[in-house]
Each structure stands twice: as structure tokens, then as C-alpha cells.
Tab-separated table of C-alpha atoms in Angstrom:
chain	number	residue	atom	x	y	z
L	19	UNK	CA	-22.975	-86.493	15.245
L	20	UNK	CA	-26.276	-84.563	15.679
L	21	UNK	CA	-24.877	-83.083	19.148
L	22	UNK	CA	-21.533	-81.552	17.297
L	23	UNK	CA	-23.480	-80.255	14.726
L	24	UNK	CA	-25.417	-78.126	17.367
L	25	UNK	CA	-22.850	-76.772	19.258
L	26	UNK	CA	-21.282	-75.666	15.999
L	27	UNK	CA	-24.131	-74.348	14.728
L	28	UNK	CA	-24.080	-71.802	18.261
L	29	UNK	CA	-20.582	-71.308	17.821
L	30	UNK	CA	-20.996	-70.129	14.248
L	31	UNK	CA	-24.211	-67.728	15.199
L	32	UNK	CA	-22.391	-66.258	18.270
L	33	UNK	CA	-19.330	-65.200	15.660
L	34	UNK	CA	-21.937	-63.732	13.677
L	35	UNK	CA	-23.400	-62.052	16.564
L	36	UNK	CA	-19.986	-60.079	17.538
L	37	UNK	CA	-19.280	-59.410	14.199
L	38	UNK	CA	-22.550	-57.490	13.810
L	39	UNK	CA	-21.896	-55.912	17.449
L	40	UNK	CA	-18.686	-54.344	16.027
L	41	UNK	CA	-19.995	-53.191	13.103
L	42	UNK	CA	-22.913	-51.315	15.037
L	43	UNK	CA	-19.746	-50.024	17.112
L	44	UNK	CA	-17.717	-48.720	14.616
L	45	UNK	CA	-20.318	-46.838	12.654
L	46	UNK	CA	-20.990	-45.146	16.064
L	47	UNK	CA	-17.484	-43.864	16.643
L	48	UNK	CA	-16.539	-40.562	15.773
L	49	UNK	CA	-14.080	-40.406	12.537
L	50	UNK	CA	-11.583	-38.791	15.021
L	51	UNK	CA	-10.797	-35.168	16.802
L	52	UNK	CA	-11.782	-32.548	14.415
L	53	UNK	CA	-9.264	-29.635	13.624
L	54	UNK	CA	-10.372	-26.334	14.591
L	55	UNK	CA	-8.921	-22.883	14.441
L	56	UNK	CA	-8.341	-19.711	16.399
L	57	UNK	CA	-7.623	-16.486	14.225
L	58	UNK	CA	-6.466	-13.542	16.121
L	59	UNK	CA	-4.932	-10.434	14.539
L	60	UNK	CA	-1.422	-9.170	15.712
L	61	UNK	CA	-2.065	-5.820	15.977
L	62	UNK	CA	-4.712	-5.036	18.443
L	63	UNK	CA	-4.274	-1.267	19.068
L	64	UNK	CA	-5.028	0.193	15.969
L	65	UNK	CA	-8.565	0.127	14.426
L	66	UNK	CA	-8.962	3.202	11.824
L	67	UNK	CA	-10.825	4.795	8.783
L	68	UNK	CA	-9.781	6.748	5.837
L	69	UNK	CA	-11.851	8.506	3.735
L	70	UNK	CA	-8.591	8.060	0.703
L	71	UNK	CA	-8.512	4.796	1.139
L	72	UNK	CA	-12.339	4.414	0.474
L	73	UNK	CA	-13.314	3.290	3.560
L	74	UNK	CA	-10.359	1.513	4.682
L	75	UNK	CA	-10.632	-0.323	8.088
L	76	UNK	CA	-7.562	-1.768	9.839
L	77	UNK	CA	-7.913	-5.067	11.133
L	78	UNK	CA	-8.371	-6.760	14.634
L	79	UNK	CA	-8.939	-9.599	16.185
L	80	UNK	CA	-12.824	-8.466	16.204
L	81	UNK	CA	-13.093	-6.798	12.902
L	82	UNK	CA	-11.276	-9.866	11.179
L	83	UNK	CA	-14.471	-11.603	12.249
L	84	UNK	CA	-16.574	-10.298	10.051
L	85	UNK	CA	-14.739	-11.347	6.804
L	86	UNK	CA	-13.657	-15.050	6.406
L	87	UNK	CA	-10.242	-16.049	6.053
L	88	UNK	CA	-8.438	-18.910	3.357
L	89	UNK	CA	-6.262	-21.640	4.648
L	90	UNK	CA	-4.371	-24.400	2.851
L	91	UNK	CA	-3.429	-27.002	5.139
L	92	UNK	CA	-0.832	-30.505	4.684
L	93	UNK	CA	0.515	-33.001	6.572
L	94	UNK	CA	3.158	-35.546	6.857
L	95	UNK	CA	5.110	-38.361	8.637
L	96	UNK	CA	7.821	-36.048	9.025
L	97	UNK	CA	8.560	-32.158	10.197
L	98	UNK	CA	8.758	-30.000	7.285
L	99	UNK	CA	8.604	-32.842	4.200
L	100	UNK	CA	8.035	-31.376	1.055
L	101	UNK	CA	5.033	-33.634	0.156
L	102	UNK	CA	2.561	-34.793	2.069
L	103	UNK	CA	-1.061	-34.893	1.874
L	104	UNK	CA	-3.833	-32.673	1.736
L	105	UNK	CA	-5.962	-31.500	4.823
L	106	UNK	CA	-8.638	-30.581	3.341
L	107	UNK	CA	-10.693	-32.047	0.373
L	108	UNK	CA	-10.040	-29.589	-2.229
L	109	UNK	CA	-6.166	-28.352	-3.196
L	110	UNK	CA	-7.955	-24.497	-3.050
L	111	UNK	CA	-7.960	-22.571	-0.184
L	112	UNK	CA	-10.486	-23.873	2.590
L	113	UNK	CA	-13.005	-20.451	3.692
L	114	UNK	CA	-13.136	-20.226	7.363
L	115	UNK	CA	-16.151	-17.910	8.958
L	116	UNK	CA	-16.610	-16.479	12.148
L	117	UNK	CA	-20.164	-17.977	13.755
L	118	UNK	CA	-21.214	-15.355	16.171
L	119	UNK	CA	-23.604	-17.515	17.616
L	120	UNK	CA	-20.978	-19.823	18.246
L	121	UNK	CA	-18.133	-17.936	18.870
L	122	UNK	CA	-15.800	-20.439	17.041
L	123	UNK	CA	-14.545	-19.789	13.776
L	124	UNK	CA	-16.172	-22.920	11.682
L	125	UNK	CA	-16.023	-24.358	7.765
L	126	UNK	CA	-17.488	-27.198	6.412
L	127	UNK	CA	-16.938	-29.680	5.319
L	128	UNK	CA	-14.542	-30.720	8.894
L	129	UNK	CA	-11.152	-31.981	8.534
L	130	UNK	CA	-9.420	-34.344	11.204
L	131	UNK	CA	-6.436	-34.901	12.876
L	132	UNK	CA	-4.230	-37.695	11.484
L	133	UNK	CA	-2.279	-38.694	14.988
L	134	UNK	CA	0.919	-37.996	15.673
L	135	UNK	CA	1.553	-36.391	12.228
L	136	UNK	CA	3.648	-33.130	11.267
L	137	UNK	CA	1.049	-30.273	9.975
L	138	UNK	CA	1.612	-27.122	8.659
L	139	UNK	CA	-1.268	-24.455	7.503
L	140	UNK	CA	-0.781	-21.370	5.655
L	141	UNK	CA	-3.756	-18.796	5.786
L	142	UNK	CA	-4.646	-15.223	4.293
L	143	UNK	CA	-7.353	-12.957	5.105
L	144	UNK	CA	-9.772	-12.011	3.851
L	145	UNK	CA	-10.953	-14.755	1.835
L	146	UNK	CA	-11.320	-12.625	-1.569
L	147	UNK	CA	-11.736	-8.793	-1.648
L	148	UNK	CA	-11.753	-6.116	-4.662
L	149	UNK	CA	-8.003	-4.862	-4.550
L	150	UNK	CA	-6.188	-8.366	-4.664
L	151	UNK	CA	-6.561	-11.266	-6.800
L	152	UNK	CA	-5.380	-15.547	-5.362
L	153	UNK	CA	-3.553	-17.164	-7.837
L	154	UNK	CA	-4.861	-20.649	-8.774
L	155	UNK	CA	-1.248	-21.927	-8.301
L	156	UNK	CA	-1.428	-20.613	-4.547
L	157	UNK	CA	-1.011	-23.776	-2.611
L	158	UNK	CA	0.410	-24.692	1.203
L	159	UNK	CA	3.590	-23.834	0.086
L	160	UNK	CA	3.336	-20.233	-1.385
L	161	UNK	CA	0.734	-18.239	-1.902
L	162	UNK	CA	1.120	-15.842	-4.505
L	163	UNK	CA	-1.694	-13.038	-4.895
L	164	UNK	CA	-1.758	-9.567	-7.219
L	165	UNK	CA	-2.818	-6.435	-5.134
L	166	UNK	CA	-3.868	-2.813	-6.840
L	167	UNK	CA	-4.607	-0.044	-4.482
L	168	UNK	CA	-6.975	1.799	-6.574
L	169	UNK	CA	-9.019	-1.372	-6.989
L	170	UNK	CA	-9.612	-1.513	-3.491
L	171	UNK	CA	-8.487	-1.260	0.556
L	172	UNK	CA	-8.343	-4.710	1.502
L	173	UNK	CA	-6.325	-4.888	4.712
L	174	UNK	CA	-4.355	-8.012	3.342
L	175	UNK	CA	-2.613	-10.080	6.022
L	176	UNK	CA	-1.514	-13.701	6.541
L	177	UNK	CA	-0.652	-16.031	9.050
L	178	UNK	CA	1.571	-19.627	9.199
L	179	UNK	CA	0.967	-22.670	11.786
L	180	UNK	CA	3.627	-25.649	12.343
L	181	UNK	CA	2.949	-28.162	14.685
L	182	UNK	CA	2.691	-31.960	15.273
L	183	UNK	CA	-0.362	-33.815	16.156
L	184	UNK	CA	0.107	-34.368	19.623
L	185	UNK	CA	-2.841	-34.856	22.404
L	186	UNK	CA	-1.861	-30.973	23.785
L	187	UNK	CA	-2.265	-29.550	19.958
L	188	UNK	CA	-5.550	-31.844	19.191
L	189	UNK	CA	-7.242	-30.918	21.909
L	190	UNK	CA	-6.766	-27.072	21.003
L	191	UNK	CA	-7.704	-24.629	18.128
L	192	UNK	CA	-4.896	-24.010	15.871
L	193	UNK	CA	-3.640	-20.789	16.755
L	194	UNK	CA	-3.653	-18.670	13.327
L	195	UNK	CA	-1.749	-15.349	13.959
L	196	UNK	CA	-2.339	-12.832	11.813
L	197	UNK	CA	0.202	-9.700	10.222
L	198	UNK	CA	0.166	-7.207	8.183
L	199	UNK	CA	1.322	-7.618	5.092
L	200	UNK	CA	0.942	-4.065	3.055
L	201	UNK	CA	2.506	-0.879	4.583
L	202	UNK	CA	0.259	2.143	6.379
L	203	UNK	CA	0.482	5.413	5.615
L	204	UNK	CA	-0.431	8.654	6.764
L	205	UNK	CA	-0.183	12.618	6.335
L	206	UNK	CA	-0.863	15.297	8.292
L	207	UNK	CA	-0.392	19.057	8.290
L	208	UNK	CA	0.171	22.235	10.692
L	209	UNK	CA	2.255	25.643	11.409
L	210	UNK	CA	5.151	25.823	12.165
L	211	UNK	CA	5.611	27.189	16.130
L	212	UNK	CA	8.261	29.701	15.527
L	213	UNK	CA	7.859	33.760	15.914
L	214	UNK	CA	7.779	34.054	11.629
L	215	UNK	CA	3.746	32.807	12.299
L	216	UNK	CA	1.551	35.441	13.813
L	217	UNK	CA	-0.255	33.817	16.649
L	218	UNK	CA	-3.658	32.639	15.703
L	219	UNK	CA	-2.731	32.193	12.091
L	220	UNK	CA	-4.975	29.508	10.787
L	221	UNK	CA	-5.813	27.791	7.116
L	222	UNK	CA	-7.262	25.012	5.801
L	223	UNK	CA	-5.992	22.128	3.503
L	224	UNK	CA	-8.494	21.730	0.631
L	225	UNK	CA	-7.648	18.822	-1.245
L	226	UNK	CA	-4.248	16.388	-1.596
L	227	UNK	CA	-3.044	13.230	-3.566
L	228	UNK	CA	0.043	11.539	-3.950
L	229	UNK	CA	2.108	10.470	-7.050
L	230	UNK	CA	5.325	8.640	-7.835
L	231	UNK	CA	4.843	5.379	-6.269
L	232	UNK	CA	4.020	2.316	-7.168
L	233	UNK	CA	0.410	1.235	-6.896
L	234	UNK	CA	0.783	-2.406	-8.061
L	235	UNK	CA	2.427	-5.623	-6.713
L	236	UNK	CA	2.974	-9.197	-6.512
L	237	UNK	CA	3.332	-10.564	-2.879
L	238	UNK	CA	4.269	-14.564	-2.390
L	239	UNK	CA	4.168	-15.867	1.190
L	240	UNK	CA	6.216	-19.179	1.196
L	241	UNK	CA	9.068	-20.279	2.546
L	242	UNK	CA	13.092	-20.668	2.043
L	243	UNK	CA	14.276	-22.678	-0.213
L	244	UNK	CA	13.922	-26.606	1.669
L	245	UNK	CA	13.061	-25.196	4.415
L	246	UNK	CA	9.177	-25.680	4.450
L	247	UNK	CA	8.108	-25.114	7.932
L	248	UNK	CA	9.630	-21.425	7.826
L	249	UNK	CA	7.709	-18.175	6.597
L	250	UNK	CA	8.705	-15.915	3.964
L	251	UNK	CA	7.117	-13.331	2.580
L	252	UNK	CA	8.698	-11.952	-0.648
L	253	UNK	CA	6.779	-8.132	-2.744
L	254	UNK	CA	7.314	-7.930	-6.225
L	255	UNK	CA	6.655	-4.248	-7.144
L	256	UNK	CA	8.472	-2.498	-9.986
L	257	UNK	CA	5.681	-0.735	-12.393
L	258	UNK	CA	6.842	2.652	-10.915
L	259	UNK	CA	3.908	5.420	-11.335
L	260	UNK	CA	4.553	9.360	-11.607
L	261	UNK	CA	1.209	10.381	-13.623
L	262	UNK	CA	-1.518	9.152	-11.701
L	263	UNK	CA	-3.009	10.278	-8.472
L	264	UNK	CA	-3.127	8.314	-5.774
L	265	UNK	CA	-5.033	8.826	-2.041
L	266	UNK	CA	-6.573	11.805	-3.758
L	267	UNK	CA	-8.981	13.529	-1.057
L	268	UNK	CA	-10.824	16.891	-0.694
L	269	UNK	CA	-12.917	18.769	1.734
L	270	UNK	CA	-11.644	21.479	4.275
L	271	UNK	CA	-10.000	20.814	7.689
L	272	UNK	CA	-8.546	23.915	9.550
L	273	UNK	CA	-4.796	23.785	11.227
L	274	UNK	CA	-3.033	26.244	12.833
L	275	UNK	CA	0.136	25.897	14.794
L	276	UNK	CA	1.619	22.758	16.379
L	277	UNK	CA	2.122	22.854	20.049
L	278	UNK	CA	0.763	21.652	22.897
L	279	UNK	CA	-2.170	20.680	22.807
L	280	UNK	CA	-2.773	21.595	19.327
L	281	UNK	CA	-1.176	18.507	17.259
L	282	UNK	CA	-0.973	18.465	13.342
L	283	UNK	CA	-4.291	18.046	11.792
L	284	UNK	CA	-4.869	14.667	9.857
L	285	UNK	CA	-5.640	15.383	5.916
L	286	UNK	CA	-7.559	12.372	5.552
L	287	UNK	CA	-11.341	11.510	7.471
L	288	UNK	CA	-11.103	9.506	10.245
L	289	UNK	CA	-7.582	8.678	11.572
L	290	UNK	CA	-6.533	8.487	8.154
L	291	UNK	CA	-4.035	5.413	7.182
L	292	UNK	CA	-4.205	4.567	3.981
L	293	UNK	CA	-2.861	1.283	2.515
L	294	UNK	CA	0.569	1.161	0.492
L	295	UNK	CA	2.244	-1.673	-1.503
L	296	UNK	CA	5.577	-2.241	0.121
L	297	UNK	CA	7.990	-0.750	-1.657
L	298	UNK	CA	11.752	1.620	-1.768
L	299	UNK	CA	9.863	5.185	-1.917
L	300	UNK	CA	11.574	8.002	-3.429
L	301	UNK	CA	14.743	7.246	-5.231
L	302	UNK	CA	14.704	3.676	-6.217
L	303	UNK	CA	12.352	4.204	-9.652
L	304	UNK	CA	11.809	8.203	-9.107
L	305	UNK	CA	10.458	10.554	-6.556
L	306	UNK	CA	7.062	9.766	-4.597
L	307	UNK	CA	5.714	13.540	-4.575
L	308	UNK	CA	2.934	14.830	-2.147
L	309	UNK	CA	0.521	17.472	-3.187
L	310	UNK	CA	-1.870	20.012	-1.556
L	311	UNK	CA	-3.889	22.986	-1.667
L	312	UNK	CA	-5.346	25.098	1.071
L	313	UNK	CA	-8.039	27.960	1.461
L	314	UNK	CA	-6.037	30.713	1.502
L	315	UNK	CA	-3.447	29.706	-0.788
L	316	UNK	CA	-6.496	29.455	-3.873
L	317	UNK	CA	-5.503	27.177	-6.649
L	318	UNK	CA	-1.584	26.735	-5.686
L	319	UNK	CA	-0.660	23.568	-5.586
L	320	UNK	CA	2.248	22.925	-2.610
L	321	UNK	CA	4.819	20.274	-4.167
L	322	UNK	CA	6.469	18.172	-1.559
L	323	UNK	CA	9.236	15.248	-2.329
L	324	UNK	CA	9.084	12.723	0.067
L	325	UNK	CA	12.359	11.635	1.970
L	326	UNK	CA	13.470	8.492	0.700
L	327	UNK	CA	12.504	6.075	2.918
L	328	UNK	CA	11.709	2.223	2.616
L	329	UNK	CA	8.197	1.470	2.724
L	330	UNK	CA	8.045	-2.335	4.857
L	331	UNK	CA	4.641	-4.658	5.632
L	332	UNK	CA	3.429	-4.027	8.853
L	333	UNK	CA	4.837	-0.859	9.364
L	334	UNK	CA	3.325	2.973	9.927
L	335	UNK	CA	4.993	5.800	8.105
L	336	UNK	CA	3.530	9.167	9.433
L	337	UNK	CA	4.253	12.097	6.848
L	338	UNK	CA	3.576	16.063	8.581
L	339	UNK	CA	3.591	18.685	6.746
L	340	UNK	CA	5.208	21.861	8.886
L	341	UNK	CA	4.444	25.186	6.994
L	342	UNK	CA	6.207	28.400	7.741
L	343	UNK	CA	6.709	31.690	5.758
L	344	UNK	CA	9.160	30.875	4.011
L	345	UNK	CA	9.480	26.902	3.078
L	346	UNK	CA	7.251	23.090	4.177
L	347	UNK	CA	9.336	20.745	5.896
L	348	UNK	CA	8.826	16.969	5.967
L	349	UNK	CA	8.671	15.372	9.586
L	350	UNK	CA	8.328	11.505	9.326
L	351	UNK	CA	7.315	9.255	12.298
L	352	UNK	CA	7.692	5.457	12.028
L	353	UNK	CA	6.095	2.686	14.021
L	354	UNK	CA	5.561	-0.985	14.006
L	355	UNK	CA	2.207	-1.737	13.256
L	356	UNK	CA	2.365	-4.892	15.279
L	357	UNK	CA	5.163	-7.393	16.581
L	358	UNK	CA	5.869	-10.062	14.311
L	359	UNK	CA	6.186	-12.939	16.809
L	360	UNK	CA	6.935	-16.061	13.852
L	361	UNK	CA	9.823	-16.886	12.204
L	362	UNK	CA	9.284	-14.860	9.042
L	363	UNK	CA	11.977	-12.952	6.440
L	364	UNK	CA	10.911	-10.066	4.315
L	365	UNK	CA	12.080	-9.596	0.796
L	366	UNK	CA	11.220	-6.683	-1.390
L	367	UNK	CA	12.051	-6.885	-4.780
């Protein structure tokens, strides 16, 4: 009947009215919570320059900010699968920048959280610098990148997030921490305070390198075998070097003797670290040798094997040189450079 037809005509138009409200709805929803990161450096005490090391700058949590940082992120449906898929839209590392105006660290374009998923994110920093070279293999699961020291002073580091997508972790930046991952060294030189060194004696180192090492190696930050939400970081570094020089440096920087309060004096500018590629120093492929001249000693050249000690990521190995009349001894100091605070083996090879 006419009447029927009428009511189902209304009946039809108000279905077509919701449907078109929900439509309007859904386009105005946000996609979901977007993931954002927090980047903060490990070791926050030590901030240094060396003129060796062309300009080399330890990093902070404020100096990391002014170089971006690459981050390779998956997830999954459960903790530590090996397959999973991609957070971001490329398979290359994602670039993450600090906005000052901000203050967040931002990159484009956003990811989101899946809910209630298993994530894990892998990061280095910086994002590309002249002494190391990313792999196009690097992925989540292992990074793999070639570093040269005389190509460059990159203070290389990396960092490793696990987590599930919970309402506590969504609602928070990811909290990328940030190690070391090369080895720090330094050298420094003085008297000896014994009664064989006239009081007041003073010199001056005039120029000093370093050879026997070696300069060149292969670092891959995964995981153990099946076990993909641990850290591992593994250095390949075998071309062993005795011909070239390494940190060379010259210029003139008077020491006398060490006591209180005169300490050594630091051969390089600044407070002198220089970067080294992890590595089993003197005695493993041949001796690491230290050289140096001074004012009055004219063009000798003072030959100094270094003890053999273990050079390890994130550590500072402090070399002084102690002069007397009649031989130099080797003094070594050695420091973390920060606390490692994830679950993270080291393998030199």
C-alpha cells in the first residue's frame, strides 16, 4: 500500500543517514597513539675534545641532539618472534631529529602503536658520519656497520628497546638508551717525583703518534642466536697495523713533575680522548707502540710499548708517561665510560 511504501521509504533514508554519520566519524578519528621516542646518552659526565682525534666530541644526552639518530623498529603477536612486521614504512633505518623548538625528538612520516603487540627497536647514532659506513643488510635484527678511525671521529653508539604495547608504554616516549660502542683513549706525560729530578726540571712534549693497532673494524649489534629481544654487540677487527701513524699530534705543552697539585700534562688539546676500535692491544697481532719527542730532547724519538691490555666499548684507558733519568714507565688508569644498564654481551673477535 501507498502508506508502507512511505514508512519504508524513511526507514531506508534514516539507514542512509547513519551510515553517512559514521563515515564523517571515522575519517575524524585519529589513526591511533603515535610512537614517540626519548634518546638519552648513558654517559653523562664526560663531554671532551681532542685535537688527534680531529675534533672529536664525546657524546651526551645534549650533544646527541644535535646529530640525528637511525632506528629500525618491528613488531609482533608474540615477545621476541623472529618475524613480524615492519614499524616503519621503509625496511632502512628511520632518521630521528632533535626539534629544539619542540623539545621532542620527531621524524616523519609517524608510525603508530599496534595495541597490545610485542615491539622491539634497535637504534644507532649518529645517523651517518665520515668514519663509519651502515650496511644495506642492517635491519632490526643486526646492524652491521664498517668504522675507520682515520676517516673520521664519529662517537658511534647504539641503543635497544623491548617492550609490549600496553596503555603505560603508549602513553610514553620509548626510552632509547644510548652506549658507547668504540673504546677511549688517552695519554699523558710528566716527571717522575723522585730525588734523580732536580726540582724545577721542566720540558715540553713536541709531537706524538701511535702505531701497532688496528685502525679498522666491523661491529654487528644483534642478538643471540633465537634469542631476539636480547642485545649483542659483536667487533670484528683483525687488519693489524704497525706502519702507519695513528693520533699523530704536535705543538708544545710544558710538564714538569707529578705531585700534588701538579698532575701529568695531557698530550693532546682539550681533554684529549681519542676514539679506538675495540680491540686485544699489544700482543694479540704485535705490539701497539707509543711515540714522542720533546724540546729538549731535539729530534729523539722516545719508543714506548704499551702493556698489553684489552681495549673494550665503553671503556677509558688512560696511558702516562713517567720520565726519569734513567728509563719512561707506563702508568695505565681504566674507567667505565658509562654503566651499561641493558642486557647486552660483548664479543671481540
Amino acid at each position: 500500500s501507498r502508506l508502507k511504501k512511505m514508512v519504508f521509504r524513511k526507514i531506508v533514508l534514516w539507514i542512509l543517514a547513519v551510515v553517512a554519520l559514521s563515515a564523517c566519524t571515522k575519517h575524524s578519528v585519529e589513526p591511533g597513539v603515535s610512537i614517540s621516542f626519548a634518546s638519552v646518552a648513558q654517559d653523562a659526565s664526560v663531554s671532551t675534545r681532542s685535537g688527534a682525534g680531529e675534533n672529536v666530541v664525546l657524546s651526551t644526552t645534549e650533544s646527541m641532539r644535535s646529530k640525528p639518530f637511525g632506528i629500525y623498529g618491528l613488531y609482533s603477536d608474540n615477545p621476541g618472534d623472529e618475524n613480524g612486521t615492519n614499524v616503519f614504512l621503509s625496511t632502512n633505518a628511520q632518521a630521528v631529529s632533535y626539534n629544539a623548538s619542540s623539545a621532542k625528538w620527531e621524524y616523519d612520516p609517524l608510525a603508530y602503536w599496534s595495541i597490545n603487540k610485542f615491539y622491539r627497536f634497535r637504534a644507532y647514532h649518529p645517523y651517518n658520519g665520515t668514519a663509519f659506513n651502515v650496511l644495506n643488510s642492517s635491519s632490526v635484527d643486526l646492524i652491521s656497520i664498517d668504522y675507520k678511525i682515520a676517516s673520521g671521529s664519529d662517537d658511534l653508539m647504539f641503543a635497544f628497546w623491548t617492550g609490549q604495547a600496553n596503555e603505560s608504554v603508549i602513553t610514553n616516549n620509548v626510552p632509547m638508551q644510548f652506549f658507547h660502542a668504540l673504546s677511549g683513549i688517552t695519554f699523558s706525560v710528566g716527571m717522575k717525583n723522585s730525588e734523580d729530578v732536580p726540582d724545577g726540571y721542566q720540558d715540553a712534549v713536541t709531537s706524538f703518534w701511535v702505531s701497532g693497532i688496528i685502525p679498522n673494524g666491523t661491529v654487528l649489534y644483534t642478538h643471540p642466536d633465537g634469542r631476539f629481544n636480547e642485545a649483542q654487540m659483536i667487533w670484528i677487527a683483525e687488519n693489524y697495523d704497525s706502519s702507519t701513524k695513528y693520533y699523530q699530534w704536535t705543538g708544545s705543552k710544558t710538564f714538569g713533575k707529578i705531585n700534588n697539585p701538579n698532575p701529568a700534562v695531557s698530550i693532546f688539546d682539550g681533554s684529549s680522548v681519542v676514539f679506538a676500535i675495540p680491540q686485544s692491544s699489544s700482543g694479540a697481532k704485535g705490539p701497539t707502540k707509543a711515540y714522542f719527542t720533546t724540546q729538549n730532547g731535539g729530534n729523539a724519538v722516545n719508543e714506548i710499548t704499551l702493556p698489553a691490555v684489552k681495549w673494550e666499548p665503553g671503556v677509558i684507558y688512560s696511558y702516562c708517561f713517567v720520565i726519569s733519568q734513567s728509563k719512561i714507565e707506563v702508568e695505565i688508569t681504566i674507567k667505565d665510560w658509562e654503566p651499561v644498564e641493558i642486557n647486552q654481551d660483548i664479543h671481540i673477535i
